[in-house]
Coordinates of N, CA and C in Angstrom, one line a residue:
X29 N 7.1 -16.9 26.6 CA 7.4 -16.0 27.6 C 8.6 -15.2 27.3
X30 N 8.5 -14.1 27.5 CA 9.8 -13.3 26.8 C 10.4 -12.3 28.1
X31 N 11.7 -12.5 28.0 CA 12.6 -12.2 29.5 C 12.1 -10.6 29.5
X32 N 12.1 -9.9 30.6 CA 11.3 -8.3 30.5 C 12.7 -7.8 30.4
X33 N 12.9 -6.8 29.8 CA 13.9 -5.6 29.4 C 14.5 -5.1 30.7
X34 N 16.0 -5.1 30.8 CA 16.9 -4.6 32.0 C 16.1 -2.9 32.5
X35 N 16.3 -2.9 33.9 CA 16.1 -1.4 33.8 C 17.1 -0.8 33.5
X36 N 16.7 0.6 33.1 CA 17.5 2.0 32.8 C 17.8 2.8 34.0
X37 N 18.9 3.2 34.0 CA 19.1 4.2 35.2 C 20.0 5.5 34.5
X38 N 19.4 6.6 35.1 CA 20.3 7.9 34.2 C 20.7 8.9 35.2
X39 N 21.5 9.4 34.8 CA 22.2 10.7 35.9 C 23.1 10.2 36.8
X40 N 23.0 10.6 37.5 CA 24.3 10.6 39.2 C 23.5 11.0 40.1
X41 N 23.7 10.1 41.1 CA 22.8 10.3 42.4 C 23.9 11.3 43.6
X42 N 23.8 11.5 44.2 CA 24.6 11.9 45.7 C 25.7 10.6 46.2
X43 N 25.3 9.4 46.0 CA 26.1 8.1 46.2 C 26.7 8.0 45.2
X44 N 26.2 8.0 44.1 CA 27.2 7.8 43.0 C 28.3 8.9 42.9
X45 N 28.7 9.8 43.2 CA 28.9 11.1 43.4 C 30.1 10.9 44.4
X46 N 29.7 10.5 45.8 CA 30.3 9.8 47.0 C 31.4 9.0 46.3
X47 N 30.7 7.6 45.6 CA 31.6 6.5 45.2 C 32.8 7.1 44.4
X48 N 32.2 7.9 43.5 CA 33.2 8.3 42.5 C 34.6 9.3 43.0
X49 N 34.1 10.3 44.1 CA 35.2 10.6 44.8 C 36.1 9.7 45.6
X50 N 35.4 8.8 46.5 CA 36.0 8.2 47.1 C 36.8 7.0 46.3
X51 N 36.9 6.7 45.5 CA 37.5 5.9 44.4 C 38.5 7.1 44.0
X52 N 38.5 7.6 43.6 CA 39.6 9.1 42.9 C 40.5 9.2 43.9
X53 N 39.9 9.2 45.5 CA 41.1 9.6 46.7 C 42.0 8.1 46.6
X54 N 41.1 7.0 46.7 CA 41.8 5.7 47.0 C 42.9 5.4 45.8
X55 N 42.6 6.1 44.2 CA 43.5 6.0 43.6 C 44.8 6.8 43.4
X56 N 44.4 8.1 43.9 CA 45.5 8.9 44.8 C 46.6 8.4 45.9
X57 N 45.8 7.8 47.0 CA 46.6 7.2 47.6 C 47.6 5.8 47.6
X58 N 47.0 5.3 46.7 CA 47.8 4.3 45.7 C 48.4 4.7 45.0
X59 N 48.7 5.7 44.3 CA 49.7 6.5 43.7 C 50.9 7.1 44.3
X60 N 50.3 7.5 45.9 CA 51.3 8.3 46.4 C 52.6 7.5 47.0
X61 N 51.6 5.9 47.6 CA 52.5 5.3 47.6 C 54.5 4.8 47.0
X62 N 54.9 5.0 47.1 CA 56.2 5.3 46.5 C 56.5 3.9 45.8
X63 N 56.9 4.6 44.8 CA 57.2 2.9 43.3 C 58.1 2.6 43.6
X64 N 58.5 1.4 43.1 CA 60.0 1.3 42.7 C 60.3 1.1 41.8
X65 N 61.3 1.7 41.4 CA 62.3 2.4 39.9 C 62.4 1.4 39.4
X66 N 62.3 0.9 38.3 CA 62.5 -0.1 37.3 C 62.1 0.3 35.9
X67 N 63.4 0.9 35.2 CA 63.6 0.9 34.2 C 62.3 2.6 33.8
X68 N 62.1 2.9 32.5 CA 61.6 3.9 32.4 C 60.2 3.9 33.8
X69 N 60.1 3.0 33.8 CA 58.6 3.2 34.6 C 58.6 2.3 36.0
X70 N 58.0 2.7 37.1 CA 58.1 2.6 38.4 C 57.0 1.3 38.9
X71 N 57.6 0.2 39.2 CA 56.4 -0.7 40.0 C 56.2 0.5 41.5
X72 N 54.3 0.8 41.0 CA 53.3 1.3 41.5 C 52.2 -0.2 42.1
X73 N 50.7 0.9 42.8 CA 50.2 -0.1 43.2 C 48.7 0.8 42.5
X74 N 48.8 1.6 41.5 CA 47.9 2.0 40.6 C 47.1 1.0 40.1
X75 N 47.7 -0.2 39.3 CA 46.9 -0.6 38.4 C 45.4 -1.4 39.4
X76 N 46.1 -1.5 40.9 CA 45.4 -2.1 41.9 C 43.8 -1.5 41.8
X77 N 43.7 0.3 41.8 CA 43.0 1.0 42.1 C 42.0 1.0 40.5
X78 N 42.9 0.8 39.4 CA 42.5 1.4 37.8 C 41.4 0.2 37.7
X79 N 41.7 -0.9 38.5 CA 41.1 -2.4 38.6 C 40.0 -2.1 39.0
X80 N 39.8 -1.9 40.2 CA 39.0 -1.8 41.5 C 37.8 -0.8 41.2
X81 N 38.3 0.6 40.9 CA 37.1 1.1 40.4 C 35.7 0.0 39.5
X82 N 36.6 0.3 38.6 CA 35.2 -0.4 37.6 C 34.7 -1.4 37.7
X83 N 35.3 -2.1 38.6 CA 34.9 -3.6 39.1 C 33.7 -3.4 40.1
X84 N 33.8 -2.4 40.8 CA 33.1 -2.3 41.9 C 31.9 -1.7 41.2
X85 N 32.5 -0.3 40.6 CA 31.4 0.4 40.4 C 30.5 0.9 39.0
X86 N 31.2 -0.2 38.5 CA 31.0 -0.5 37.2 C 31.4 1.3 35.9
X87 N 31.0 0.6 34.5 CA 31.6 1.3 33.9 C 31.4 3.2 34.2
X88 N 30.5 3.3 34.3 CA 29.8 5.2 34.6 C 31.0 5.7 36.0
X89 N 30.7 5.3 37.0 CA 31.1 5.6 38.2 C 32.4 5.6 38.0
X90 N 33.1 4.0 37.7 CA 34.5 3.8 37.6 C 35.4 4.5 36.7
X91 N 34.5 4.5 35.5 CA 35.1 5.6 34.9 C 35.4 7.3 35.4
X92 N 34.6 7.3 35.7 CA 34.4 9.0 36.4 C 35.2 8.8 37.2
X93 N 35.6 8.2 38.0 CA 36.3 7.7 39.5 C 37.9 8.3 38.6
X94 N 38.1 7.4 37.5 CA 39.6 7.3 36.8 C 39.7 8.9 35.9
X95 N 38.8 9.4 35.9 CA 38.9 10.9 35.2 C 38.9 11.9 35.5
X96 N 38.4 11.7 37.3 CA 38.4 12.6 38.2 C 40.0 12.8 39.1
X97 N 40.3 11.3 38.9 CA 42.0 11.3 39.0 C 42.7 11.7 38.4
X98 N 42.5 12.0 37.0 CA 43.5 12.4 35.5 C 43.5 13.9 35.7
X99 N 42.3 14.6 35.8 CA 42.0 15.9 36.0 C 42.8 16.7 37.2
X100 N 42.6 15.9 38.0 CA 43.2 16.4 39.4 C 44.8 16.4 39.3
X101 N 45.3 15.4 38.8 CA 46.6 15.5 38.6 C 47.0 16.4 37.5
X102 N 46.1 16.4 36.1 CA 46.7 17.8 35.2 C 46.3 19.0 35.8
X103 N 45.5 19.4 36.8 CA 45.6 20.5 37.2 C 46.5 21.1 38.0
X104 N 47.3 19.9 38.2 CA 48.8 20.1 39.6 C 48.7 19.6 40.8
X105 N 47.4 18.6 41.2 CA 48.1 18.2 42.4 C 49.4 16.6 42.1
X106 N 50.2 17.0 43.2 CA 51.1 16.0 42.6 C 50.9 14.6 43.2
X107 N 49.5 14.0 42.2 CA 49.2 12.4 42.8 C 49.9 11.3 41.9
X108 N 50.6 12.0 40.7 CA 50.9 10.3 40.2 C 52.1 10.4 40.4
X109 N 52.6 8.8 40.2 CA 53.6 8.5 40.6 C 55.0 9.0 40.6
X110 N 55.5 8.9 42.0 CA 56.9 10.0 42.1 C 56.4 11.4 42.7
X111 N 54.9 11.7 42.8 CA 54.8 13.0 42.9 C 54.8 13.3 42.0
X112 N 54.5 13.3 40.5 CA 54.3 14.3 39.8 C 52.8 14.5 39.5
X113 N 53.3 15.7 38.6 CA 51.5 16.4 38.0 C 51.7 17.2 36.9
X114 N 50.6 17.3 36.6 CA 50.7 18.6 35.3 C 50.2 17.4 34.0
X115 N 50.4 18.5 32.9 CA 51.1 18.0 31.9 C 52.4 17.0 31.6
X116 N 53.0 17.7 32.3 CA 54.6 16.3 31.9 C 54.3 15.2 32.4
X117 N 53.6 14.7 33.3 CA 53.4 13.8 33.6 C 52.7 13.1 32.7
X118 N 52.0 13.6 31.8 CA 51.3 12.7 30.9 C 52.4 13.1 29.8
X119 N 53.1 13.1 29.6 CA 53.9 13.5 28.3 C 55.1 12.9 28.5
X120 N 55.0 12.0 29.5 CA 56.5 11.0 29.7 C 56.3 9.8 28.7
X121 N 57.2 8.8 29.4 CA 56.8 7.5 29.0 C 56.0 6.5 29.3
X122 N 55.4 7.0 30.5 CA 53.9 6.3 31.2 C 52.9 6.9 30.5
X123 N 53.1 7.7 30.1 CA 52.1 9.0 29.7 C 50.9 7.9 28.9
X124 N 51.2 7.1 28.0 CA 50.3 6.1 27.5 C 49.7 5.4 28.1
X125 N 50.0 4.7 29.4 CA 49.0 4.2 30.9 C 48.5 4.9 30.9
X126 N 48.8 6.2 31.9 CA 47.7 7.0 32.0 C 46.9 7.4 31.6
X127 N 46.5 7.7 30.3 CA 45.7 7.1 29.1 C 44.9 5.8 29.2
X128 N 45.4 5.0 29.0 CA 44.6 3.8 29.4 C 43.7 3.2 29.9
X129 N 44.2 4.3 30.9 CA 42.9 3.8 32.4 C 41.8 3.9 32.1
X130 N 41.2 4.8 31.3 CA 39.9 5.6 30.8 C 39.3 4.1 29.8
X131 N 40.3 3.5 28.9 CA 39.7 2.4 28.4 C 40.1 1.3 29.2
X132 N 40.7 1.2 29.9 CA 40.7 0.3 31.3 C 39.3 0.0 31.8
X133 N 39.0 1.5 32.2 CA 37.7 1.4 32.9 C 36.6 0.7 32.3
X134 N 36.7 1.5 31.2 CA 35.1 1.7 29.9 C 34.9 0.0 30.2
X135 N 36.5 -0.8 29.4 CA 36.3 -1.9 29.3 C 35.7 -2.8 30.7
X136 N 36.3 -2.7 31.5 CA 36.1 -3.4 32.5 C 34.7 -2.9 33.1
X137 N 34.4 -2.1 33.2 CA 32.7 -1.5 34.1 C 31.9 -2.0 32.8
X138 N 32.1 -1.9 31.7 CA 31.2 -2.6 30.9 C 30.7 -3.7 31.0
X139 N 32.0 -4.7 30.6 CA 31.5 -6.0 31.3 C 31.5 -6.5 32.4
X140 N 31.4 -5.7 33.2 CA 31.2 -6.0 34.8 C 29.8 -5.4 35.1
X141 N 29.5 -4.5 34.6 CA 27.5 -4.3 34.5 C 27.0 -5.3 33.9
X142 N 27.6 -5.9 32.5 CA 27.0 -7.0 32.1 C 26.8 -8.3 33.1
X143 N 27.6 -8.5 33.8 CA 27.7 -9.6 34.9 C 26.7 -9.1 36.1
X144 N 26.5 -8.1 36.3 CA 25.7 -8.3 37.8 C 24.3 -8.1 37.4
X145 N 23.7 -9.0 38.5 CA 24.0 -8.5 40.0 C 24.8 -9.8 40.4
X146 N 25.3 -10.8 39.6 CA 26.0 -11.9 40.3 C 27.0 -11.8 40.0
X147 N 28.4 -11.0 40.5 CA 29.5 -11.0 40.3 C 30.6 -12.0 40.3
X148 N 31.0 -13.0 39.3 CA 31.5 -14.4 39.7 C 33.2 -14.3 39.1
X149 N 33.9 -14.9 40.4 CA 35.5 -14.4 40.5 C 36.1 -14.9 39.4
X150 N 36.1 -15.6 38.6 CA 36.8 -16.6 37.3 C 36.3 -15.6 36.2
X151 N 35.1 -15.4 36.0 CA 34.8 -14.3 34.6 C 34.8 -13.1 35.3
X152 N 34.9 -12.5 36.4 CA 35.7 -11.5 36.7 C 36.7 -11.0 36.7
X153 N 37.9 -12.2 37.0 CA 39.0 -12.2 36.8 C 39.6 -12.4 35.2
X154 N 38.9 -13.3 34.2 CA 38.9 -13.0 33.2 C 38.9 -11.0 32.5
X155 N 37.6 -10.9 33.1 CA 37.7 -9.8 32.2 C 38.8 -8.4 32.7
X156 N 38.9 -8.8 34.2 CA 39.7 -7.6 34.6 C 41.2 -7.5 34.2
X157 N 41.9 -9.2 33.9 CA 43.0 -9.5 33.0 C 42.7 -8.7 31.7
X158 N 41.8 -9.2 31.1 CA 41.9 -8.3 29.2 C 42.1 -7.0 29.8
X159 N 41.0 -6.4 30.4 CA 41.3 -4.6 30.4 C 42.5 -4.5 31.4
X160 N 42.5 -4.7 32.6 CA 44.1 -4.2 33.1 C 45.3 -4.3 32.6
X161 N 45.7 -5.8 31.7 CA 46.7 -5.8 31.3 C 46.7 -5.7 30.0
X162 N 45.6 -6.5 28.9 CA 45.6 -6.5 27.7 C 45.5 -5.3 27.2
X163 N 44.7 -4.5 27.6 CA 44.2 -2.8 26.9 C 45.0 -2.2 27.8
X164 N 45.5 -2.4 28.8 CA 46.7 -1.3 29.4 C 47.4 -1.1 28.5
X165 N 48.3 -2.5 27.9 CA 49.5 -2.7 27.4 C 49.5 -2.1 26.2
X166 N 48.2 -2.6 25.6 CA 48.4 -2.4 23.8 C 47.9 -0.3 23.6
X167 N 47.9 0.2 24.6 CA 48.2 1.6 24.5 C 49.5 2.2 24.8
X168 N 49.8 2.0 26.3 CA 50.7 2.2 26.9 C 51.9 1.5 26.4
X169 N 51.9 0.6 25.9 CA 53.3 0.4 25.3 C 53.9 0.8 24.0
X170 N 53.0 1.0 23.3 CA 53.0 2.0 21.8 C 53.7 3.5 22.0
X171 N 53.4 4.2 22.8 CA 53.2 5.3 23.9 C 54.8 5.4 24.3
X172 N 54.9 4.1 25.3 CA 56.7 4.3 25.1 C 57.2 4.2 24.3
X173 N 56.7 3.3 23.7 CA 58.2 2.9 22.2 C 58.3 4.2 22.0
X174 N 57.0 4.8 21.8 CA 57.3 6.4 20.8 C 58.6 7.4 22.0
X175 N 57.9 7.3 22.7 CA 58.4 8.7 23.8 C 60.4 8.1 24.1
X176 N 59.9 7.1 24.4 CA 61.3 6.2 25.0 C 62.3 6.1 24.2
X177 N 61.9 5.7 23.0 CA 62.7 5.7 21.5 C 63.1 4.3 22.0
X178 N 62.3 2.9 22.0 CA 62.6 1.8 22.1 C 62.2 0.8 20.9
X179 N 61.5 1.3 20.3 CA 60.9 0.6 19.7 C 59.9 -0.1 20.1
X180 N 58.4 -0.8 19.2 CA 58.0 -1.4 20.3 C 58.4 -2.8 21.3
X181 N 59.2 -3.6 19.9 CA 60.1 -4.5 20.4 C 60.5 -4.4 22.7
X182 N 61.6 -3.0 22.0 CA 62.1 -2.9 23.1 C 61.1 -2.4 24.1
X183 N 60.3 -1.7 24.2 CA 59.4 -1.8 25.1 C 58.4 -2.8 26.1
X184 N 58.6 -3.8 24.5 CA 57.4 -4.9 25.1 C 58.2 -5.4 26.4
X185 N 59.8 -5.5 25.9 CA 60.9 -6.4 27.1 C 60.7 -5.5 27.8
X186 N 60.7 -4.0 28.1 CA 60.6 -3.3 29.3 C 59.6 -3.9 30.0
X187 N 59.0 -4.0 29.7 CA 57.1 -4.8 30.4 C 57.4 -5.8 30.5
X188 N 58.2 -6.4 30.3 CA 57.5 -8.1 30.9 C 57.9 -8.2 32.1
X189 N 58.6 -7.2 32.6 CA 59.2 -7.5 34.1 C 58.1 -6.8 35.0
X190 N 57.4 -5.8 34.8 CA 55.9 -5.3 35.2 C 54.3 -6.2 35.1
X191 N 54.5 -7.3 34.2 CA 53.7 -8.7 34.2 C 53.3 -9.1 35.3
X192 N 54.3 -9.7 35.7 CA 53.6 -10.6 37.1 C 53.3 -9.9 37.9
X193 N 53.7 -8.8 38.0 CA 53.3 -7.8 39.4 C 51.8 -7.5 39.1
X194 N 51.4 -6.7 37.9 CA 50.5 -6.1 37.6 C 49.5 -7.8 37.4
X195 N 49.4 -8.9 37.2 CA 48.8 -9.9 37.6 C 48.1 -10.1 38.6
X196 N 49.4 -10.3 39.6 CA 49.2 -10.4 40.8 C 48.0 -8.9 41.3
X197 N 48.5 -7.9 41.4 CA 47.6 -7.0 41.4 C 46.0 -6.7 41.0
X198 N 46.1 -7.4 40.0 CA 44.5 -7.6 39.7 C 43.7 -8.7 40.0
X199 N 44.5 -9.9 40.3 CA 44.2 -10.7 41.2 C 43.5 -10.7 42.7
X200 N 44.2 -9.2 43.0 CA 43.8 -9.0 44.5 C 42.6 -8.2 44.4
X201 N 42.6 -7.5 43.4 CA 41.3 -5.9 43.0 C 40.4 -7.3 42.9
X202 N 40.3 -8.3 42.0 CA 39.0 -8.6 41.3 C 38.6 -9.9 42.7
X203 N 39.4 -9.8 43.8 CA 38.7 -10.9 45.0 C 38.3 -9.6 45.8
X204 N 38.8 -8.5 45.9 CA 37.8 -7.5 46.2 C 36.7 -7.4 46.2
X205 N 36.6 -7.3 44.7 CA 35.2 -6.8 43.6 C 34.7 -8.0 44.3
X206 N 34.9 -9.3 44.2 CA 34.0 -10.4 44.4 C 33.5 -10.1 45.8
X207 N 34.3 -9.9 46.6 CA 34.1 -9.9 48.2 C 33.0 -8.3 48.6
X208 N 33.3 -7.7 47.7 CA 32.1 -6.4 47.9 C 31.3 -6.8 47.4
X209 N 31.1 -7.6 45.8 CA 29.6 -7.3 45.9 C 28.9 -8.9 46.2
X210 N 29.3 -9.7 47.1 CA 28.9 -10.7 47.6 C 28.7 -9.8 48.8
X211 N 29.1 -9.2 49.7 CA 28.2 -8.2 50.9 C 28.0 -7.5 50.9
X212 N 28.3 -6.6 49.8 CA 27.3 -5.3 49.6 C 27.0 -4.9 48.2
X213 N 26.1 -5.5 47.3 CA 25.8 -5.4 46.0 C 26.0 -4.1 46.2
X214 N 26.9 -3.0 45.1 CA 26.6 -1.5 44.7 C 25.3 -1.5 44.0
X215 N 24.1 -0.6 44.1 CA 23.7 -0.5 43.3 C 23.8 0.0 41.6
X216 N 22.9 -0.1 40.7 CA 23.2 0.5 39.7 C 23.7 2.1 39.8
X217 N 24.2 2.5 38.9 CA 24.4 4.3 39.1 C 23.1 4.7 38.2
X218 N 23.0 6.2 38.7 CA 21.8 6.8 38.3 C 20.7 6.5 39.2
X219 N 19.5 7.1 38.4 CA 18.2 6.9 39.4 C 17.2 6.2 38.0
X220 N 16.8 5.0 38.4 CA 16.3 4.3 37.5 C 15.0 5.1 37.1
X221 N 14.4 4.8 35.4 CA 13.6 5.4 35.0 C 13.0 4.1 34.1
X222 N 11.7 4.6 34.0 CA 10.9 4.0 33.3 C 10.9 3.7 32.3

C-alpha cells in the first residue's frame, strides 16, 4: 500500500491575501512599539512577529506577510524600529536582520508546512529557535561587524545580551503557533489543484 501524494495548492486566495496583510500590520505594530537602546541595536518585540508569521501561516503567506513589511517600510512608512524607513534603515547596522527575516521565514514556514496539519510545541519550538535565532544571527551579525566596524568577534558579544530576550520571544510566538492551530487549523495557502 503506498501513502497517496500530499495535495498541491497554487495561487492566493482572498484569505490568504487577508492573512498576509494582517500579519504585515501586526508586524508593524510590533515594531512601533518603542525598543530599548542597547548598544548598536534596540531590544524590539519584532523578532515576536518575524516568528509568528510563518509559524502560523506557513512558508508562502508568512513570507509574503515579512516582504510586505520590508516594502512598506522602504517605501517610507516609518514602521521599523525607532520610526525609521527608507533605505537607511536597511543600510544601518540592523540592516542584516532585516534581511533575515525573509530567510527567517522561508526557513521556518517550510518546516512548519512540513509538520502540519499536527503542529507539535517541542519540534516547533525547535525549528522556530534554528530560523529566529540561528539564521537571524548568522546574517545579521556578519552585517554588523561589517557596517559597525566590530568585527565579527565584536559583534557576536554585542548579541549575546539580545539572546535571552529573543528566546524568550520565540518561546511565546511558537505557544501561539501551537495554540492557533490546535483551534483553528489555517488552511493550506492557495486553492488546491489536482
Amino acid at each position: 500500500m503506498t501513502d497517496s501524494p500530499r495535495p498541491r495548492y497554487r495561487g492566493l486566495t482572498t484569505r490568504d491575501l487577508a492573512l498576509i496583510a494582517l500579519f504585515a500590520a501586526l508586524l508593524a505594530a510590533l515594531s512601533i512599539v518603542p525598543g530599548i537602546p542597547v548598544g548598536p541595536a534596540p531590544v524590539t518585540l519584532q523578532t515576536l512577529g518575524v516568528v509568528l508569521a510563518p509559524s502560523i501561516l506557513g512558508a508562502k503567506r508568512g513570507t509574503l506577510a515579512i516582504l510586505t513589511f520590508l516594502v512598506l517600510a522602504i517605501a517610507g512608512l516609518p514602521i521599523l524600529s525607532g520610526g525609521q524607513s527608507g533605505l537607511a534603515g536597511l543600510a544601518g547596522s540592523t540592516g542584516g536582520f532585516l534581511i533575515s527575516w525573509i530567510f527567517v521565514a522561508l526557513f521556518i514556514g517550510l518546516l512548519t508546512d512540513r509538520m502540519l496539519p499536527r503542529y507539535r510545541l517541542v519540534p516547533g519550538l525547535a525549528v522556530n529557535i534554528a530560523g529566529g535565532l540561528v539564521v537571524c544571527y548568522l546574517i545579521g551579525v556578519p552585517w554588523m561587524a561589517v557596517v559597525a566596524e566590530t568585527g565579527v568577534l565584536g559583534a557576536l558579544k554585542i548579541m549575546l545580551v539580545f539572546v535571552p530576550g529573543d528566546i524568550a520571544k520565540i518561546v511565546v510566538a511558537t505557544m501561539i503557533a501551537s495554540g492557533v492551530h490546535r483551534a483553528y487549523p489555517v488552511p493550506p495557502a492557495g486553492n488546491r489543484v489536482p
